[in-house]
Coordinates of N, CA and C in Angstrom, one line a residue:
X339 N -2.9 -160.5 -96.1 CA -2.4 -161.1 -97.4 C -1.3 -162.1 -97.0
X340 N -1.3 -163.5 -97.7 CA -0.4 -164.4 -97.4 C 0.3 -164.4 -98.2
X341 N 1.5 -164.5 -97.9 CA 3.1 -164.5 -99.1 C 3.9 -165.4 -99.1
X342 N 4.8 -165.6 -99.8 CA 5.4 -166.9 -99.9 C 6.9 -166.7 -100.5
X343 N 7.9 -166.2 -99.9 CA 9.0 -165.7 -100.1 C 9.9 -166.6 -100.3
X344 N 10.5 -167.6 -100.1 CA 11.0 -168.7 -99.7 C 10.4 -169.8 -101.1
X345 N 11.5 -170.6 -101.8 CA 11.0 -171.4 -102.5 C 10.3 -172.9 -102.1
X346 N 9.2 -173.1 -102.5 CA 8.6 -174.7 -101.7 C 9.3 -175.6 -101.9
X347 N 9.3 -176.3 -100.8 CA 10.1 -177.9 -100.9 C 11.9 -177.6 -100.2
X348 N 12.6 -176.0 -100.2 CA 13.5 -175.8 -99.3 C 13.1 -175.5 -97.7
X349 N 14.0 -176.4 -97.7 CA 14.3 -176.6 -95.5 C 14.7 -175.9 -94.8
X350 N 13.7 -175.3 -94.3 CA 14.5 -174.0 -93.7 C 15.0 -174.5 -92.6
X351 N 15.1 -175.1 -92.0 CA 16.3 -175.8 -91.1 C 17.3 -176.2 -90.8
X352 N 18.1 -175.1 -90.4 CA 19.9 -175.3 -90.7 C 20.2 -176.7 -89.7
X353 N 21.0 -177.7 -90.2 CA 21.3 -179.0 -89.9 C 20.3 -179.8 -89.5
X354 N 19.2 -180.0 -90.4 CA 18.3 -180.8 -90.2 C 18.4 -182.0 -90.0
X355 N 19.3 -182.7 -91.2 CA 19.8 -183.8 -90.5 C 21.1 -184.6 -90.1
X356 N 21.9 -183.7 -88.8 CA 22.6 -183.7 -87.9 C 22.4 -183.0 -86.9
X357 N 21.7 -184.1 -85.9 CA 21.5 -183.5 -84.7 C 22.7 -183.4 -83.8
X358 N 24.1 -183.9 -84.3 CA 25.1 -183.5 -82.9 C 25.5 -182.2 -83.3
X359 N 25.1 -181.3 -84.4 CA 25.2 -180.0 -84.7 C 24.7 -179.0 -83.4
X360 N 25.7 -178.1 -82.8 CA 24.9 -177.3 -81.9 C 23.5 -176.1 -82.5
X361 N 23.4 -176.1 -83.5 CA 22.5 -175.6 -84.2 C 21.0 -176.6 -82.7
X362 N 20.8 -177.8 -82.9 CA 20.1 -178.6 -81.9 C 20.3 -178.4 -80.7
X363 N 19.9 -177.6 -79.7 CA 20.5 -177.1 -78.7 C 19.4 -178.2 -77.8
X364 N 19.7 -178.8 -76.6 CA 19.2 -179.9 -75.7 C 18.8 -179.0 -74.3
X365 N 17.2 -178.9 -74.0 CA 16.8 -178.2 -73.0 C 16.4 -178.9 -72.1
X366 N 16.1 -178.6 -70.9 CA 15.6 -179.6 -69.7 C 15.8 -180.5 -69.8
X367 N 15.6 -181.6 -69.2 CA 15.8 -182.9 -69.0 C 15.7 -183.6 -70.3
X368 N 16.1 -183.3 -71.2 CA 16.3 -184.3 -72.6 C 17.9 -184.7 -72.7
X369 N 18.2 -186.1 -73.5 CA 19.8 -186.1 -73.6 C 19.3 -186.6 -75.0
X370 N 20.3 -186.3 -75.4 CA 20.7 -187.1 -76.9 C 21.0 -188.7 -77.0
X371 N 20.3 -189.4 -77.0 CA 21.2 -190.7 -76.5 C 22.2 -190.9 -77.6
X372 N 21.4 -191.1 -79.2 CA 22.7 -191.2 -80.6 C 22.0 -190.3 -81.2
X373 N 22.8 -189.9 -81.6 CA 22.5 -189.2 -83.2 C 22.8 -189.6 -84.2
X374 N 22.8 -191.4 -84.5 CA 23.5 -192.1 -85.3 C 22.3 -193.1 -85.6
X375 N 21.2 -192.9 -85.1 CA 19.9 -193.9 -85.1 C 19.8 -194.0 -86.6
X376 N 19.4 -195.7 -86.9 CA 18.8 -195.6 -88.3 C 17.6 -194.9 -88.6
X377 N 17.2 -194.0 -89.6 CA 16.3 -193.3 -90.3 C 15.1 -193.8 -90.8
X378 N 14.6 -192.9 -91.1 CA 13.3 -193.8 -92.2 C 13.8 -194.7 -93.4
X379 N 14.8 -193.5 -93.7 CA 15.6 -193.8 -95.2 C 16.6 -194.4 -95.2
X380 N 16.6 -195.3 -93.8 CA 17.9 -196.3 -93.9 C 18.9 -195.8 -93.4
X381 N 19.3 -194.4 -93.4 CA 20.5 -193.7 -93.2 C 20.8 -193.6 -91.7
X382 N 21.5 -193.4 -91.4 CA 22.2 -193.2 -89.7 C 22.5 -191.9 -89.2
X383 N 20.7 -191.1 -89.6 CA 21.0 -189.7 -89.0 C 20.0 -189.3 -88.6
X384 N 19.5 -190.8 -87.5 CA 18.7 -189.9 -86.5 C 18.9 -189.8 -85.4
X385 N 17.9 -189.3 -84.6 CA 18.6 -189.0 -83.0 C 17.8 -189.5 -82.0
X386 N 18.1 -190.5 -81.2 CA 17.1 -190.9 -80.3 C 17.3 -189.9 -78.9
X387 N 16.0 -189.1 -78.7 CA 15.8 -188.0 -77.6 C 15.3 -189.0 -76.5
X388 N 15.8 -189.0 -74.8 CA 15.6 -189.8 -74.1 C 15.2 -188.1 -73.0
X389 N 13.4 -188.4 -72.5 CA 13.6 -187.4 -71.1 C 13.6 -187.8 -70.1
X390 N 14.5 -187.6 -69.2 CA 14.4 -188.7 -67.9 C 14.1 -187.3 -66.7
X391 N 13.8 -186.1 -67.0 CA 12.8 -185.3 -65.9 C 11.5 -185.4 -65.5
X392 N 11.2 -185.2 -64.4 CA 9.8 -185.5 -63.9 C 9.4 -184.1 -63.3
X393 N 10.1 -183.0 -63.7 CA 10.0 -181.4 -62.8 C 9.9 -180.5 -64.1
X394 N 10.8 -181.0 -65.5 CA 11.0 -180.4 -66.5 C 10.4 -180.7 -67.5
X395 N 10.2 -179.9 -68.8 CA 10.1 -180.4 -70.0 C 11.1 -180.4 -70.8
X396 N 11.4 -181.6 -71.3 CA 12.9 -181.4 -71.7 C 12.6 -181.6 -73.2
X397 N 13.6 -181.2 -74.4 CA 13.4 -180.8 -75.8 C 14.4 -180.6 -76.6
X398 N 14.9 -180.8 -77.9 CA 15.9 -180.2 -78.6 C 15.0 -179.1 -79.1
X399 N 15.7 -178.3 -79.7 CA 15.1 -177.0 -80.1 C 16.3 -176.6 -80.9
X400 N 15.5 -175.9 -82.1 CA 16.4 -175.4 -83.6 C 15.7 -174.0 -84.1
X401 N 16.7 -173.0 -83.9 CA 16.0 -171.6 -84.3 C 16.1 -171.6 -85.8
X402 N 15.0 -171.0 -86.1 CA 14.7 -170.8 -87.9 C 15.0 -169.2 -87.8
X403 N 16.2 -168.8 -88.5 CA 16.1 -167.1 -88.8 C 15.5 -167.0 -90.5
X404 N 15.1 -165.5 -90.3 CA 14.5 -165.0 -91.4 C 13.2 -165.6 -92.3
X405 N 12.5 -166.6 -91.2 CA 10.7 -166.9 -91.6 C 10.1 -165.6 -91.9
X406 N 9.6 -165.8 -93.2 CA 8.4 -164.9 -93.9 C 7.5 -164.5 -92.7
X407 N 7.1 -163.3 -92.9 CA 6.0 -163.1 -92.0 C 4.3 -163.7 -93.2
X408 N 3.5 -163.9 -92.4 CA 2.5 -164.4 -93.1 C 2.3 -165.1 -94.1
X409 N 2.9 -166.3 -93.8 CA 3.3 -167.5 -94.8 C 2.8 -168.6 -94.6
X410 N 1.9 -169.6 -94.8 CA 1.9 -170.6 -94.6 C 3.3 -171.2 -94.6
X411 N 3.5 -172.0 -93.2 CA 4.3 -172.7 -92.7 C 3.9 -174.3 -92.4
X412 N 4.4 -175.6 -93.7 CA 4.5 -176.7 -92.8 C 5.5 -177.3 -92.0
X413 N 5.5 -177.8 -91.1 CA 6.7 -178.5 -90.1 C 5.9 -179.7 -89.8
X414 N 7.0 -181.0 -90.5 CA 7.0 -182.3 -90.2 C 8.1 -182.7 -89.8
X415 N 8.2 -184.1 -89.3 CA 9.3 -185.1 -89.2 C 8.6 -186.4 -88.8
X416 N 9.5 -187.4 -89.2 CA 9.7 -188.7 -88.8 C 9.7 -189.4 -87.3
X417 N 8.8 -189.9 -86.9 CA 8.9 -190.7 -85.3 C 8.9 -192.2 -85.4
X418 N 9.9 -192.3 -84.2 CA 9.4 -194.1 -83.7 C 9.5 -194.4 -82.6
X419 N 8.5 -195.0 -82.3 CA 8.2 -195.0 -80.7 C 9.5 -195.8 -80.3
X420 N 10.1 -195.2 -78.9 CA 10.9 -196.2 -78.0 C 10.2 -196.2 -76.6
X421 N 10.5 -196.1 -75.7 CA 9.7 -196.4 -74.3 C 8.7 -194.9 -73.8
X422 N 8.3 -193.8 -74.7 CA 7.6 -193.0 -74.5 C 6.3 -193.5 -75.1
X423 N 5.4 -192.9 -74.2 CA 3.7 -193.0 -74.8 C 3.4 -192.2 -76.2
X424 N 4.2 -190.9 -76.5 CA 3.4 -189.7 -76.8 C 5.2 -188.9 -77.0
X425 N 4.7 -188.3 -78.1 CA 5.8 -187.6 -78.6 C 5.1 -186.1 -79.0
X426 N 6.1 -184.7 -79.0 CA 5.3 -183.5 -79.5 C 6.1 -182.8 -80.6
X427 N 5.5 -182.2 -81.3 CA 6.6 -181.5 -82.2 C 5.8 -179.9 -82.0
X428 N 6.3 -179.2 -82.2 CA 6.3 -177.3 -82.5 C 6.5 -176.6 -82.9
X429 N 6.2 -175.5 -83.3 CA 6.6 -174.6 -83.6 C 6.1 -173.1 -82.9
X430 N 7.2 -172.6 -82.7 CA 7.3 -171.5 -82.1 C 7.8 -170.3 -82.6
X431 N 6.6 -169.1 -82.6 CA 6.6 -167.5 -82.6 C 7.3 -166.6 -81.7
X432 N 8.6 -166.4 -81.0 CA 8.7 -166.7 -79.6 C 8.6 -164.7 -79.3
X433 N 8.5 -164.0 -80.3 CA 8.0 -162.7 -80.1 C 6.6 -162.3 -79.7
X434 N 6.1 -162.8 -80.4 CA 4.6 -162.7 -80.7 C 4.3 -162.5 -79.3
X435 N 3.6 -163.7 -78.5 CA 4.3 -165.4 -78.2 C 3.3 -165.9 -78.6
X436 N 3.7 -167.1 -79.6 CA 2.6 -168.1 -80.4 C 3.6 -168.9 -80.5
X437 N 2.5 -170.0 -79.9 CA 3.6 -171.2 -80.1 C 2.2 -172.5 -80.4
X438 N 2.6 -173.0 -81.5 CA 1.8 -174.3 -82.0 C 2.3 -175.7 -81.9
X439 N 1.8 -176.5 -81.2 CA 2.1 -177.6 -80.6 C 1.1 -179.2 -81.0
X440 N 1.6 -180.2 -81.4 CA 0.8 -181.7 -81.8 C 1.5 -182.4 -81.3
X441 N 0.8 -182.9 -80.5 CA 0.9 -184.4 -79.7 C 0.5 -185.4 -80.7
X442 N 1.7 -186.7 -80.5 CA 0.9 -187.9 -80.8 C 0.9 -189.1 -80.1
X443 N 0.2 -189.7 -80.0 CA -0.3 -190.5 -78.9 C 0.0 -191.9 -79.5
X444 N 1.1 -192.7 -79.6 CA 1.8 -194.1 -80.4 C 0.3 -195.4 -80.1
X445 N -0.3 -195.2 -79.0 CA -1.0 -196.4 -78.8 C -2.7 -196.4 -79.7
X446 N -2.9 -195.2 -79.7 CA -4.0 -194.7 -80.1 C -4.0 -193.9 -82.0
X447 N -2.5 -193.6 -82.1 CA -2.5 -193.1 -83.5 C -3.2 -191.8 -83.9
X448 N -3.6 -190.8 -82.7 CA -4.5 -189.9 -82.1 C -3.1 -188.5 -81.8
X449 N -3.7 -187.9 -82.9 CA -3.0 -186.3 -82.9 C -3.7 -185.2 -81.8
X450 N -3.5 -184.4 -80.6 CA -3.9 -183.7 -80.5 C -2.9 -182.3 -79.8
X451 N -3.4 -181.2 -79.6 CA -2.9 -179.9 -79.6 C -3.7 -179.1 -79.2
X452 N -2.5 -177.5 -79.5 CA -3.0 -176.4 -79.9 C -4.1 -176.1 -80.8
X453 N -5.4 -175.5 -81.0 CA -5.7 -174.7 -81.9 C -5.5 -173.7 -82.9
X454 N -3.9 -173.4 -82.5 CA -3.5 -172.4 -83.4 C -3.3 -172.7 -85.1
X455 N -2.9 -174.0 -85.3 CA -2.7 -174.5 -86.8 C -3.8 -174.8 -87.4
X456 N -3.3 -174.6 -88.7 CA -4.4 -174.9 -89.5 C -4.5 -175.5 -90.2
X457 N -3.9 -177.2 -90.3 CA -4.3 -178.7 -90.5 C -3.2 -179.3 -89.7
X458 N -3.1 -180.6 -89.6 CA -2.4 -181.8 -89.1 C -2.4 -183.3 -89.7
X459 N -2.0 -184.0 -89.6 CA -2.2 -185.2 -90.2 C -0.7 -186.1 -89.4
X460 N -1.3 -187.3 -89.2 CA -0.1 -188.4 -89.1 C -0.2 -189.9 -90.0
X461 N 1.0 -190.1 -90.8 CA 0.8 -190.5 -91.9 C 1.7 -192.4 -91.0
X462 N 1.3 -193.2 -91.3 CA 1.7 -194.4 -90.6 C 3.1 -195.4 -92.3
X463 N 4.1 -195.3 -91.5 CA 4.8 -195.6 -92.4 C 5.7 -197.3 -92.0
X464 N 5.9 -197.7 -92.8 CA 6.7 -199.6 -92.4 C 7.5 -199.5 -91.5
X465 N 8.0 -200.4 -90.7 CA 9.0 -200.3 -89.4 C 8.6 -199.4 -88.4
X466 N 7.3 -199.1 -88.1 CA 7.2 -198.8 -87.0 C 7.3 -196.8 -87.0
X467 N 7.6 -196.7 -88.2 CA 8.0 -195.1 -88.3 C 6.3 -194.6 -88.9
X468 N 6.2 -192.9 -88.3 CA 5.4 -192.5 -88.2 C 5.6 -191.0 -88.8
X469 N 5.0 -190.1 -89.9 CA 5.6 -189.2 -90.1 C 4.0 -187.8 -89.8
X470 N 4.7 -187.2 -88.8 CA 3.7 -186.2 -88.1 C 3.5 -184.9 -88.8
X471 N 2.1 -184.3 -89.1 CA 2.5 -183.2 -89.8 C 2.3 -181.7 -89.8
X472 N 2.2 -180.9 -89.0 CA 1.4 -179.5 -89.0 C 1.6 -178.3 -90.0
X473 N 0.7 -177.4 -90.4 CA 0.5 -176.6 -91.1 C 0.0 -175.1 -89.9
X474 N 1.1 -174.4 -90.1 CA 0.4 -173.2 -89.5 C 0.6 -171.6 -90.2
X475 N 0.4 -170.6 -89.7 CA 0.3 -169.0 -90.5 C 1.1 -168.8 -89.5
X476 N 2.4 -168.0 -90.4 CA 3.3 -167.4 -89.9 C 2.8 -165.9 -89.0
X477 N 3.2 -165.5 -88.6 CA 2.5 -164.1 -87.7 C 3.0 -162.5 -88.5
X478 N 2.3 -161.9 -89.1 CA 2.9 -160.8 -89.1 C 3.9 -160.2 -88.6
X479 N 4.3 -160.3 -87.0 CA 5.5 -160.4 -87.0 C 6.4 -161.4 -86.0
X480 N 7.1 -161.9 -87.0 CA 7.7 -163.4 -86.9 C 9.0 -163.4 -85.7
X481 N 10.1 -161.9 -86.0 CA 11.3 -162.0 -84.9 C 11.8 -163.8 -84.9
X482 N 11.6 -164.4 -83.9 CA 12.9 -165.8 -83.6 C 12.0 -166.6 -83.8
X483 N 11.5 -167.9 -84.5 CA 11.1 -168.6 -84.8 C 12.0 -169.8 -84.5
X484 N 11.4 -170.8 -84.0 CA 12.0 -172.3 -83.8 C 11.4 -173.2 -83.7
X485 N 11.9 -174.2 -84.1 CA 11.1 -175.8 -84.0 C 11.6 -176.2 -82.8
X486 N 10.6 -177.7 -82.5 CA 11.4 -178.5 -81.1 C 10.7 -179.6 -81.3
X487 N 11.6 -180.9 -80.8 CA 11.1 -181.8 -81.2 C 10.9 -182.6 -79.3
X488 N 9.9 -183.1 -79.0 CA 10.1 -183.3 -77.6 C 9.6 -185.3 -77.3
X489 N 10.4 -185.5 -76.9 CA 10.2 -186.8 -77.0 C 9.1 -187.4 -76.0
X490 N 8.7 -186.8 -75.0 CA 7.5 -186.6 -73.9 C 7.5 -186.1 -73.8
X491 N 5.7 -186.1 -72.8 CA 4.9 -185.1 -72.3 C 5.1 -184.4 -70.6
X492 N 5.0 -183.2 -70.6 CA 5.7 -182.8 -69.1 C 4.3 -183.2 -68.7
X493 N 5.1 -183.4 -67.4 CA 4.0 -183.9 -66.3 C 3.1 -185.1 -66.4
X494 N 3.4 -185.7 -67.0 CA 3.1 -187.4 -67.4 C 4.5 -188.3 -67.2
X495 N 4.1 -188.7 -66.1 CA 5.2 -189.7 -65.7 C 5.4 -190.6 -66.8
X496 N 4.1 -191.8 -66.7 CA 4.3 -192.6 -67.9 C 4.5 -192.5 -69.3
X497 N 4.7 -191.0 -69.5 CA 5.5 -190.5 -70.7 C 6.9 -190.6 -70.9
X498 N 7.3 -190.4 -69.7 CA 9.0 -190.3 -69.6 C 9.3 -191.5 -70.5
X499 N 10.7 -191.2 -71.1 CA 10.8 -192.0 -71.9 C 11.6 -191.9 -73.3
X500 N 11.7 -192.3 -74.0 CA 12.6 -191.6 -75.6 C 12.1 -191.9 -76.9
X501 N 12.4 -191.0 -77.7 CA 11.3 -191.0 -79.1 C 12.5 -190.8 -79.9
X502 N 12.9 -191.6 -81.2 CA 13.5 -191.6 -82.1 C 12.8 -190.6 -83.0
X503 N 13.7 -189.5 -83.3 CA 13.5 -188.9 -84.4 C 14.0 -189.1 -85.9
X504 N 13.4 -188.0 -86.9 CA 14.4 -187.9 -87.9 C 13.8 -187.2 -89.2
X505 N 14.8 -186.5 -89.7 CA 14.0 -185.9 -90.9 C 13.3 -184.4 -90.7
X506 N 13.2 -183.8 -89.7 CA 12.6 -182.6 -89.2 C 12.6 -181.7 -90.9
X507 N 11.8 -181.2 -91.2 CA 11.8 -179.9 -92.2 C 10.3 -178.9 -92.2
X508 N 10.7 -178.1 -92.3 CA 10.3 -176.6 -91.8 C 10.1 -176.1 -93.5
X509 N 8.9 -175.8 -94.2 CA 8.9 -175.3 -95.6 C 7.7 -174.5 -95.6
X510 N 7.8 -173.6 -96.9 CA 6.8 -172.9 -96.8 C 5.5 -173.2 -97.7
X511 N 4.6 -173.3 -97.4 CA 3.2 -173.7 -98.6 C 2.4 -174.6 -97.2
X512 N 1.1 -175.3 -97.4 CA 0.7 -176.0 -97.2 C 0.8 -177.5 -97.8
X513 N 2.0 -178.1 -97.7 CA 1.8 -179.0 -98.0 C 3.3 -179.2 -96.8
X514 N 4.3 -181.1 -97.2 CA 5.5 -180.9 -96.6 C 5.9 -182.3 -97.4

């Protein structure tokens, strides 16, 4: 049975948008270059993620506590290409271990992944901004849950490179 505990349209994402919040914790070879980037919406609160590892995969990452168990879950956000090919967004079960992952590919406009979700879409917006989107089923049992937003792909050199984010939100329903 699917449930829906959490009201639609709230972000479950504590500092969604302020990434110099350590809530955004910086893994492997990712830096924050600003967290002051202009937005979709004009605003000066996004974050350009730069990965300059060729051994790691490097990522910000934002734990979600207290996700519903068996909930439809959407998780979007906002991209703009800088010198990366290919940008990933996720979400992660990290008990279970399930973890749902969407590539997008800037040259091609081409989403691909995991199997584990259950829709996607990338929606093409003015200035170059791009807003990604996955739908997945929360797990029976949920324990640590977190997003990540990864600016390249490991093990793709000509990925290396940095993806402007912005806007991340994590809600419950099928839609975002």
């Amino acid at each position: 049975r699917v449930s829906s505990t959490a009201k639609q349209g709230n972000n479950l994402i504590s500092a969604a948008a302020d990434f110099s919040q350590p809530e955004w914790s910086e893994i492997g070879g990712v830096t924050k270059v600003s967290t002051t980037e202009i937005g979709y919406d004009g605003s000066s609160t996004a974050v350009d993620l730069s990965d300059t590892s060729t051994t790691s995969l490097g990522y910000i990452r934002n734990v979600v506590p207290n996700v519903p168990a068996e909930t439809y879950l959407t998780f979007s956000c906002y991209v703009k290409q800088g010198t990366s090919s290919i940008c990933r967004i996720q979400v992660s079960f990290e008990e279970v271990p399930l973890s749902m992952t969407v590539q997008f590919e800037f040259s091609t406009l081409e989403l691909s992944g995991s199997n584990n979700y259950i829709s996607t879409n990338v929606e093409t917006l003015p200035n170059g901004w791009f807003r990604l989107q996955m739908t997945v089923l929360s797990p029976a049992l949920t324990g640590t849950t977190a997003v990540f937003l990864i600016p390249a792909n490991e093990g793709d050199v000509l990925g290396l490179g940095n993806t402007i984010f912005w806007g991340p939100k994590l809600e419950t329903g099928q839609w975002a």
